[in-house]
Amino acid sequence: MELALTLFLLLSVAAWLWLLRVLKPNPGPRKSANLPPGPNSLPIIGNILELGEKPHQSLAKLSKIYGPLMRLKLGTMTAVVVSSPETARLVLQKYDQVFSSRTHVEAMRALDHDKHSVSQLPTVGNRWRKLRKLCKENMFSVQRLDGSQGLRREKWRNLHDYVKECCVNGQGVDIGRAAFTTSLNLMSEALFSMDFAALGSADSSQEFRDIVWGVMAVVGKPNLADYYPLLRLVDPQGILRETTFYFNKCFAIFDEIIRQRLQISDPTPKNDMLEALLEINQKNEAEFSFSDMKHLLLVLILN
């Protein structure tokens, strides 16, 4: 049903844009861009239909024909697809500055996340460098990673015990959801010193897990507004509205956690990411606000 609706919207948009092209005066010959090879594209819709229901498999097949660097026309947008480790290394390491200002998916514009997120900001600005340094020193330093080995072993042991218990009781195991819950709890312990979900539980403690799961699902949906930027004005599939809904729920939970942490007068502060961020915020709130903090926490949770 959802696929049929998407195709209907796509064909409607294609017909509308075709009509605009017919009525628009011819601007004359266009200069061809220096782009890598790729499949021939259809008018208006480009190569969207070639992606199919499993884009990763379709792209793998196309890369065998057109090589590790190929061009696709997705609606009005031109995409360059990288599909080999060597080429990816050039894009992500050697020429990372050139490609850092890439186009963002429309869903990431929810609550201006694209303007605050370390994963969305261009790498040429001071803001990105400061956020990256903050994450490196307080989350991904060698000392921090070595210190969290015990936590990783504990979460792995919890997952092992849960799977073993299900086997003994003859219960089925949703491996994907169990692994996701384990990863989420590992990150939430590092960020907040608390678990966000329980393996095999269906109570209210699973709320945040379901929110994160929902964010990942909605962001992963094909969005016509990404292919036809003019449609951002109407958000035809409601993806931006749905992402905003989930982001607001995440931020409400973060607000409550931060409020509780600020009310605690513990002489031995917790050694987690939130404590480090609160310390930075209290030193200079203008430099790192609570809004910045919540966007950064969201990035770390989702990635």
CSV table of C-alpha atoms in Angstrom, one decimal:
chain,number,residue,atom,x,y,z
A,1,MET,CA,0.0,0.0,0.0
A,2,GLU,CA,2.8,2.4,0.9
A,3,LEU,CA,4.7,1.5,-2.2
A,4,ALA,CA,1.6,2.1,-4.4
A,5,LEU,CA,1.1,5.5,-2.7
A,6,THR,CA,4.7,6.5,-3.3
A,7,LEU,CA,4.5,5.5,-7.0
A,8,PHE,CA,1.3,7.5,-7.4
A,9,LEU,CA,2.8,10.6,-5.9
A,10,LEU,CA,5.9,10.1,-8.0
A,11,LEU,CA,4.0,9.8,-11.2
A,12,SER,CA,1.8,12.8,-10.3
A,13,VAL,CA,4.9,14.9,-9.6
A,14,ALA,CA,6.5,13.7,-12.8
A,15,ALA,CA,3.4,14.7,-14.8
A,16,TRP,CA,3.4,18.1,-13.2
A,17,LEU,CA,7.1,18.8,-13.8
A,18,TRP,CA,6.8,17.6,-17.4
A,19,LEU,CA,4.0,20.1,-17.9
A,20,LEU,CA,6.2,22.9,-16.4
A,21,ARG,CA,9.0,21.9,-18.7
A,22,VAL,CA,6.8,21.9,-21.8
A,23,LEU,CA,5.4,25.4,-20.9
A,24,LYS,CA,8.8,26.8,-20.0
A,25,PRO,CA,10.8,28.5,-22.8
A,26,ASN,CA,13.8,26.7,-24.1
A,27,PRO,CA,16.9,28.3,-22.5
A,28,GLY,CA,19.2,26.9,-25.2
A,29,PRO,CA,21.8,24.2,-25.1
A,30,ARG,CA,23.2,23.2,-21.7
A,31,LYS,CA,26.8,22.6,-21.0
A,32,SER,CA,27.4,18.9,-20.1
A,33,ALA,CA,28.9,18.3,-16.6
A,34,ASN,CA,32.0,16.3,-16.1
A,35,LEU,CA,30.3,13.4,-14.4
A,36,PRO,CA,31.2,9.7,-14.1
A,37,PRO,CA,29.3,7.1,-16.2
A,38,GLY,CA,25.9,5.9,-15.2
A,39,PRO,CA,22.7,4.4,-16.6
A,40,ASN,CA,20.4,6.3,-19.0
A,41,SER,CA,17.8,8.2,-17.1
A,42,LEU,CA,14.1,8.8,-17.8
A,43,PRO,CA,12.7,12.3,-18.2
A,44,ILE,CA,11.6,13.9,-14.9
A,45,ILE,CA,12.0,10.8,-12.7
A,46,GLY,CA,15.6,9.9,-13.7
A,47,ASN,CA,16.8,6.5,-12.3
A,48,ILE,CA,14.5,6.3,-9.3
A,49,LEU,CA,12.7,3.2,-10.5
A,50,GLU,CA,16.0,1.4,-11.0
A,51,LEU,CA,16.6,1.5,-7.3
A,52,GLY,CA,13.7,-0.8,-6.6
A,53,GLU,CA,12.6,-1.9,-3.1
A,54,LYS,CA,16.2,-2.9,-2.2
A,55,PRO,CA,18.4,0.0,-3.2
A,56,HIS,CA,21.6,-1.5,-1.8
A,57,GLN,CA,21.2,-4.6,-4.0
A,58,SER,CA,20.3,-2.5,-7.0
A,59,LEU,CA,23.3,-0.2,-6.5
A,60,ALA,CA,25.6,-3.2,-6.2
A,61,LYS,CA,24.4,-4.6,-9.5
A,62,LEU,CA,24.7,-1.2,-11.2
A,63,SER,CA,28.3,-0.8,-9.9
A,64,LYS,CA,29.3,-4.0,-11.7
A,65,ILE,CA,28.3,-2.4,-15.0
A,66,TYR,CA,29.4,1.3,-14.5
A,67,GLY,CA,32.2,0.9,-12.1
A,68,PRO,CA,33.0,2.0,-8.5
A,69,LEU,CA,32.1,5.6,-9.2
A,70,MET,CA,28.8,6.2,-11.1
A,71,ARG,CA,26.2,8.8,-11.7
A,72,LEU,CA,22.5,8.5,-11.0
A,73,LYS,CA,19.7,10.9,-11.7
A,74,LEU,CA,17.2,10.9,-8.8
A,75,GLY,CA,14.4,13.2,-9.8
A,76,THR,CA,16.0,16.6,-10.2
A,77,MET,CA,19.0,15.7,-8.1
A,78,THR,CA,22.2,14.2,-9.5
A,79,ALA,CA,23.9,11.7,-7.2
A,80,VAL,CA,27.4,10.2,-7.4
A,81,VAL,CA,27.6,6.7,-5.9
A,82,VAL,CA,30.8,5.3,-4.5
A,83,SER,CA,30.9,1.6,-4.2
A,84,SER,CA,34.5,0.4,-3.6
A,85,PRO,CA,36.8,0.7,-0.6
A,86,GLU,CA,39.5,2.4,-2.6
A,87,THR,CA,37.2,5.1,-4.0
A,88,ALA,CA,35.5,5.5,-0.6
A,89,ARG,CA,38.9,6.1,1.0
A,90,LEU,CA,39.6,8.9,-1.5
A,91,VAL,CA,36.2,10.5,-0.9
A,92,LEU,CA,36.1,10.1,2.9
A,93,GLN,CA,39.8,10.7,3.7
A,94,LYS,CA,41.9,12.3,1.0
A,95,TYR,CA,39.2,14.6,-0.4
A,96,ASP,CA,36.9,14.8,2.6
A,97,GLN,CA,37.0,18.6,2.8
A,98,VAL,CA,35.7,18.7,-0.8
A,99,PHE,CA,32.7,16.4,-0.1
A,100,SER,CA,31.9,17.6,3.4
A,101,SER,CA,29.2,20.0,2.2
A,102,ARG,CA,27.0,17.3,0.7
A,103,THR,CA,23.2,17.6,0.4
A,104,HIS,CA,21.3,16.5,3.5
A,105,VAL,CA,18.2,14.4,3.5
A,106,GLU,CA,15.1,16.5,4.2
A,107,ALA,CA,14.3,14.5,7.4
A,108,MET,CA,17.5,15.8,9.0
A,109,ARG,CA,16.1,19.4,8.8
A,110,ALA,CA,13.7,18.6,11.6
A,111,LEU,CA,14.1,21.1,14.5
A,112,ASP,CA,17.1,22.5,12.5
A,113,HIS,CA,19.1,19.4,13.3
A,114,ASP,CA,21.2,19.9,10.2
A,115,LYS,CA,22.4,23.2,11.6
A,116,HIS,CA,23.5,21.8,14.9
A,117,SER,CA,24.5,18.2,14.2
A,118,VAL,CA,28.2,17.3,14.1
A,119,SER,CA,27.3,14.7,11.5
A,120,GLN,CA,25.6,17.3,9.2
A,121,LEU,CA,27.7,20.4,9.6
A,122,PRO,CA,30.4,21.1,6.9
A,123,THR,CA,33.8,20.2,8.2
A,124,VAL,CA,35.3,23.6,7.2
A,125,GLY,CA,33.8,25.5,10.1
A,126,ASN,CA,35.0,26.2,13.6
A,127,ARG,CA,31.7,24.8,15.0
A,128,TRP,CA,32.2,21.4,13.5
A,129,ARG,CA,35.8,21.3,14.8
A,130,LYS,CA,34.8,22.2,18.3
A,131,LEU,CA,32.1,19.5,18.4
A,132,ARG,CA,34.4,16.9,16.9
A,133,LYS,CA,37.1,17.8,19.5
A,134,LEU,CA,34.5,17.6,22.3
A,135,CYS,CA,33.4,14.1,21.2
A,136,LYS,CA,36.9,12.9,20.7
A,137,GLU,CA,38.1,14.0,24.1
A,138,ASN,CA,35.0,12.9,26.1
A,139,MET,CA,33.7,9.9,24.2
A,140,PHE,CA,36.2,8.4,21.8
A,141,SER,CA,39.6,8.9,23.4
A,142,VAL,CA,41.8,5.9,23.9
A,143,GLN,CA,41.4,6.3,27.7
A,144,ARG,CA,37.6,6.5,27.5
A,145,LEU,CA,37.4,3.4,25.2
A,146,ASP,CA,39.8,1.4,27.4
A,147,GLY,CA,37.8,2.4,30.4
A,148,SER,CA,34.6,1.1,28.9
A,149,GLN,CA,35.8,-2.4,28.2
A,150,GLY,CA,34.1,-3.7,31.3
A,151,LEU,CA,30.8,-2.1,30.2
A,152,ARG,CA,31.0,-3.7,26.8
A,153,ARG,CA,31.6,-7.1,28.3
A,154,GLU,CA,28.7,-6.6,30.7
A,155,LYS,CA,26.3,-5.8,27.8
A,156,TRP,CA,27.5,-8.7,25.8
A,157,ARG,CA,27.0,-11.0,28.8
A,158,ASN,CA,23.5,-9.7,29.2
A,159,LEU,CA,22.7,-10.5,25.6
A,160,HIS,CA,24.2,-13.9,25.8
A,161,ASP,CA,22.2,-14.7,29.0
A,162,TYR,CA,19.0,-13.5,27.3
A,163,VAL,CA,19.5,-15.6,24.2
A,164,LYS,CA,20.4,-18.6,26.4
A,165,GLU,CA,17.2,-18.1,28.5
A,166,CYS,CA,15.0,-17.9,25.4
A,167,CYS,CA,16.6,-21.2,24.1
A,168,VAL,CA,16.0,-23.0,27.4
A,169,ASN,CA,12.3,-21.8,27.5
A,170,GLY,CA,11.8,-22.6,23.8
A,171,GLN,CA,11.1,-19.0,22.9
A,172,GLY,CA,11.9,-17.3,19.6
A,173,VAL,CA,14.6,-14.5,19.6
A,174,ASP,CA,14.3,-11.5,17.4
A,175,ILE,CA,18.1,-11.1,16.9
A,176,GLY,CA,17.9,-7.8,15.2
A,177,ARG,CA,15.8,-6.2,18.0
A,178,ALA,CA,17.9,-7.8,20.7
A,179,ALA,CA,21.2,-6.6,19.2
A,180,PHE,CA,19.7,-3.1,18.7
A,181,THR,CA,18.6,-3.0,22.4
A,182,THR,CA,22.1,-4.1,23.5
A,183,SER,CA,23.7,-1.4,21.3
A,184,LEU,CA,21.3,1.2,22.6
A,185,ASN,CA,21.9,0.3,26.2
A,186,LEU,CA,25.7,0.3,25.7
A,187,MET,CA,25.5,3.9,24.3
A,188,SER,CA,23.0,5.1,26.9
A,189,GLU,CA,25.2,3.8,29.7
A,190,ALA,CA,28.1,5.7,28.2
A,191,LEU,CA,26.0,8.9,27.8
A,192,PHE,CA,23.8,8.8,30.9
A,193,SER,CA,24.9,5.9,33.1
A,194,MET,CA,21.6,4.2,32.6
A,195,ASP,CA,19.8,1.6,30.4
A,196,PHE,CA,17.1,2.8,28.1
A,197,ALA,CA,15.6,-0.6,27.4
A,198,ALA,CA,15.4,-4.1,28.8
A,199,LEU,CA,15.9,-7.3,26.7
A,200,GLY,CA,12.7,-9.1,26.2
A,201,SER,CA,10.6,-6.6,28.0
A,202,ALA,CA,7.5,-4.9,26.7
A,203,ASP,CA,6.8,-2.4,29.5
A,204,SER,CA,7.1,1.4,29.4
A,205,SER,CA,10.8,1.3,29.8
A,206,GLN,CA,11.0,0.5,26.1
A,207,GLU,CA,9.7,3.9,25.1
A,208,PHE,CA,13.0,5.4,24.1
A,209,ARG,CA,14.0,2.2,22.2
A,210,ASP,CA,10.8,2.5,20.2
A,211,ILE,CA,11.4,6.2,19.5
A,212,VAL,CA,15.0,5.6,18.2
A,213,TRP,CA,13.7,2.6,16.2
A,214,GLY,CA,11.0,4.9,14.7
A,215,VAL,CA,13.5,7.6,13.9
A,216,MET,CA,15.7,5.2,12.0
A,217,ALA,CA,12.7,3.8,10.1
A,218,VAL,CA,11.4,7.2,9.0
A,219,VAL,CA,14.8,8.6,8.1
A,220,GLY,CA,15.4,5.5,6.0
A,221,LYS,CA,12.3,5.9,3.9
A,222,PRO,CA,12.6,7.1,0.3
A,223,ASN,CA,11.4,10.7,0.4
A,224,LEU,CA,10.1,12.5,-2.7
A,225,ALA,CA,11.2,15.8,-1.2
A,226,ASP,CA,14.8,14.7,-1.4
A,227,TYR,CA,14.4,14.1,-5.2
A,228,TYR,CA,12.3,17.2,-5.9
A,229,PRO,CA,13.4,20.0,-3.5
A,230,LEU,CA,10.3,22.0,-4.5
A,231,LEU,CA,8.2,19.5,-2.6
A,232,ARG,CA,9.8,20.4,0.7
A,233,LEU,CA,7.2,23.1,0.9
A,234,VAL,CA,4.4,20.6,1.3
A,235,ASP,CA,6.2,17.5,2.7
A,236,PRO,CA,3.9,15.1,0.7
A,237,GLN,CA,4.8,12.0,2.6
A,238,GLY,CA,4.8,13.6,6.0
A,239,ILE,CA,8.4,12.4,6.7
A,240,LEU,CA,9.6,15.8,8.0
A,241,ARG,CA,6.6,16.0,10.3
A,242,GLU,CA,7.1,12.5,11.6
A,243,THR,CA,10.8,13.0,12.2
A,244,THR,CA,10.0,16.3,14.0
A,245,PHE,CA,7.6,14.3,16.2
A,246,TYR,CA,10.2,11.7,17.1
A,247,PHE,CA,12.9,14.3,17.7
A,248,ASN,CA,10.6,16.3,20.0
A,249,LYS,CA,10.0,13.1,22.0
A,250,CYS,CA,13.7,12.4,22.2
A,251,PHE,CA,14.4,16.0,23.4
A,252,ALA,CA,11.7,15.7,26.0
A,253,ILE,CA,13.4,12.7,27.5
A,254,PHE,CA,16.8,14.4,27.3
A,255,ASP,CA,15.3,17.4,29.1
A,256,GLU,CA,14.0,15.2,31.9
A,257,ILE,CA,17.3,13.4,32.3
A,258,ILE,CA,19.2,16.7,32.4
A,259,ARG,CA,16.8,18.2,34.9
A,260,GLN,CA,17.2,15.2,37.2
A,261,ARG,CA,21.0,15.3,36.9
A,262,LEU,CA,21.1,19.0,37.7
A,263,GLN,CA,19.0,18.4,40.8
A,264,ILE,CA,21.3,15.8,42.2
A,265,SER,CA,23.9,17.0,44.6
A,266,ASP,CA,26.3,14.1,44.4
A,267,PRO,CA,29.8,14.7,45.8
A,268,THR,CA,31.1,12.0,43.3
A,269,PRO,CA,29.8,13.0,39.9
A,270,LYS,CA,29.1,10.3,37.3
A,271,ASN,CA,31.8,9.7,34.8
A,272,ASP,CA,29.7,9.8,31.7
A,273,MET,CA,29.3,12.0,28.6
A,274,LEU,CA,26.4,14.0,30.1
A,275,GLU,CA,28.5,15.1,33.1
A,276,ALA,CA,31.2,16.3,30.8
A,277,LEU,CA,28.7,18.2,28.6
A,278,LEU,CA,27.1,19.8,31.6
A,279,GLU,CA,30.4,21.0,32.9
A,280,ILE,CA,31.2,22.6,29.5
A,281,ASN,CA,27.8,24.2,29.4
A,282,GLN,CA,28.1,25.7,32.9
A,283,LYS,CA,31.5,27.2,32.0
A,284,ASN,CA,30.2,28.9,28.9
A,285,GLU,CA,26.5,28.5,28.0
A,286,ALA,CA,26.7,30.9,25.1
A,287,GLU,CA,29.4,28.6,23.5
A,288,PHE,CA,27.6,25.3,24.2
A,289,SER,CA,23.9,25.7,25.0
A,290,PHE,CA,21.4,23.1,26.2
A,291,SER,CA,20.0,22.9,22.6
A,292,ASP,CA,23.5,22.1,21.3
A,293,MET,CA,23.8,19.5,24.0
A,294,LYS,CA,20.5,17.7,23.0
A,295,HIS,CA,21.4,17.7,19.3
A,296,LEU,CA,24.8,16.2,20.1
A,297,LEU,CA,23.2,13.5,22.3
A,298,LEU,CA,20.8,12.7,19.6
A,299,VAL,CA,23.6,12.3,17.1
A,300,LEU,CA,25.5,10.0,19.4
A,301,ILE,CA,22.4,7.9,20.1
A,302,LEU,CA,21.4,7.5,16.4
A,303,ASN,CA,24.9,6.8,15.1
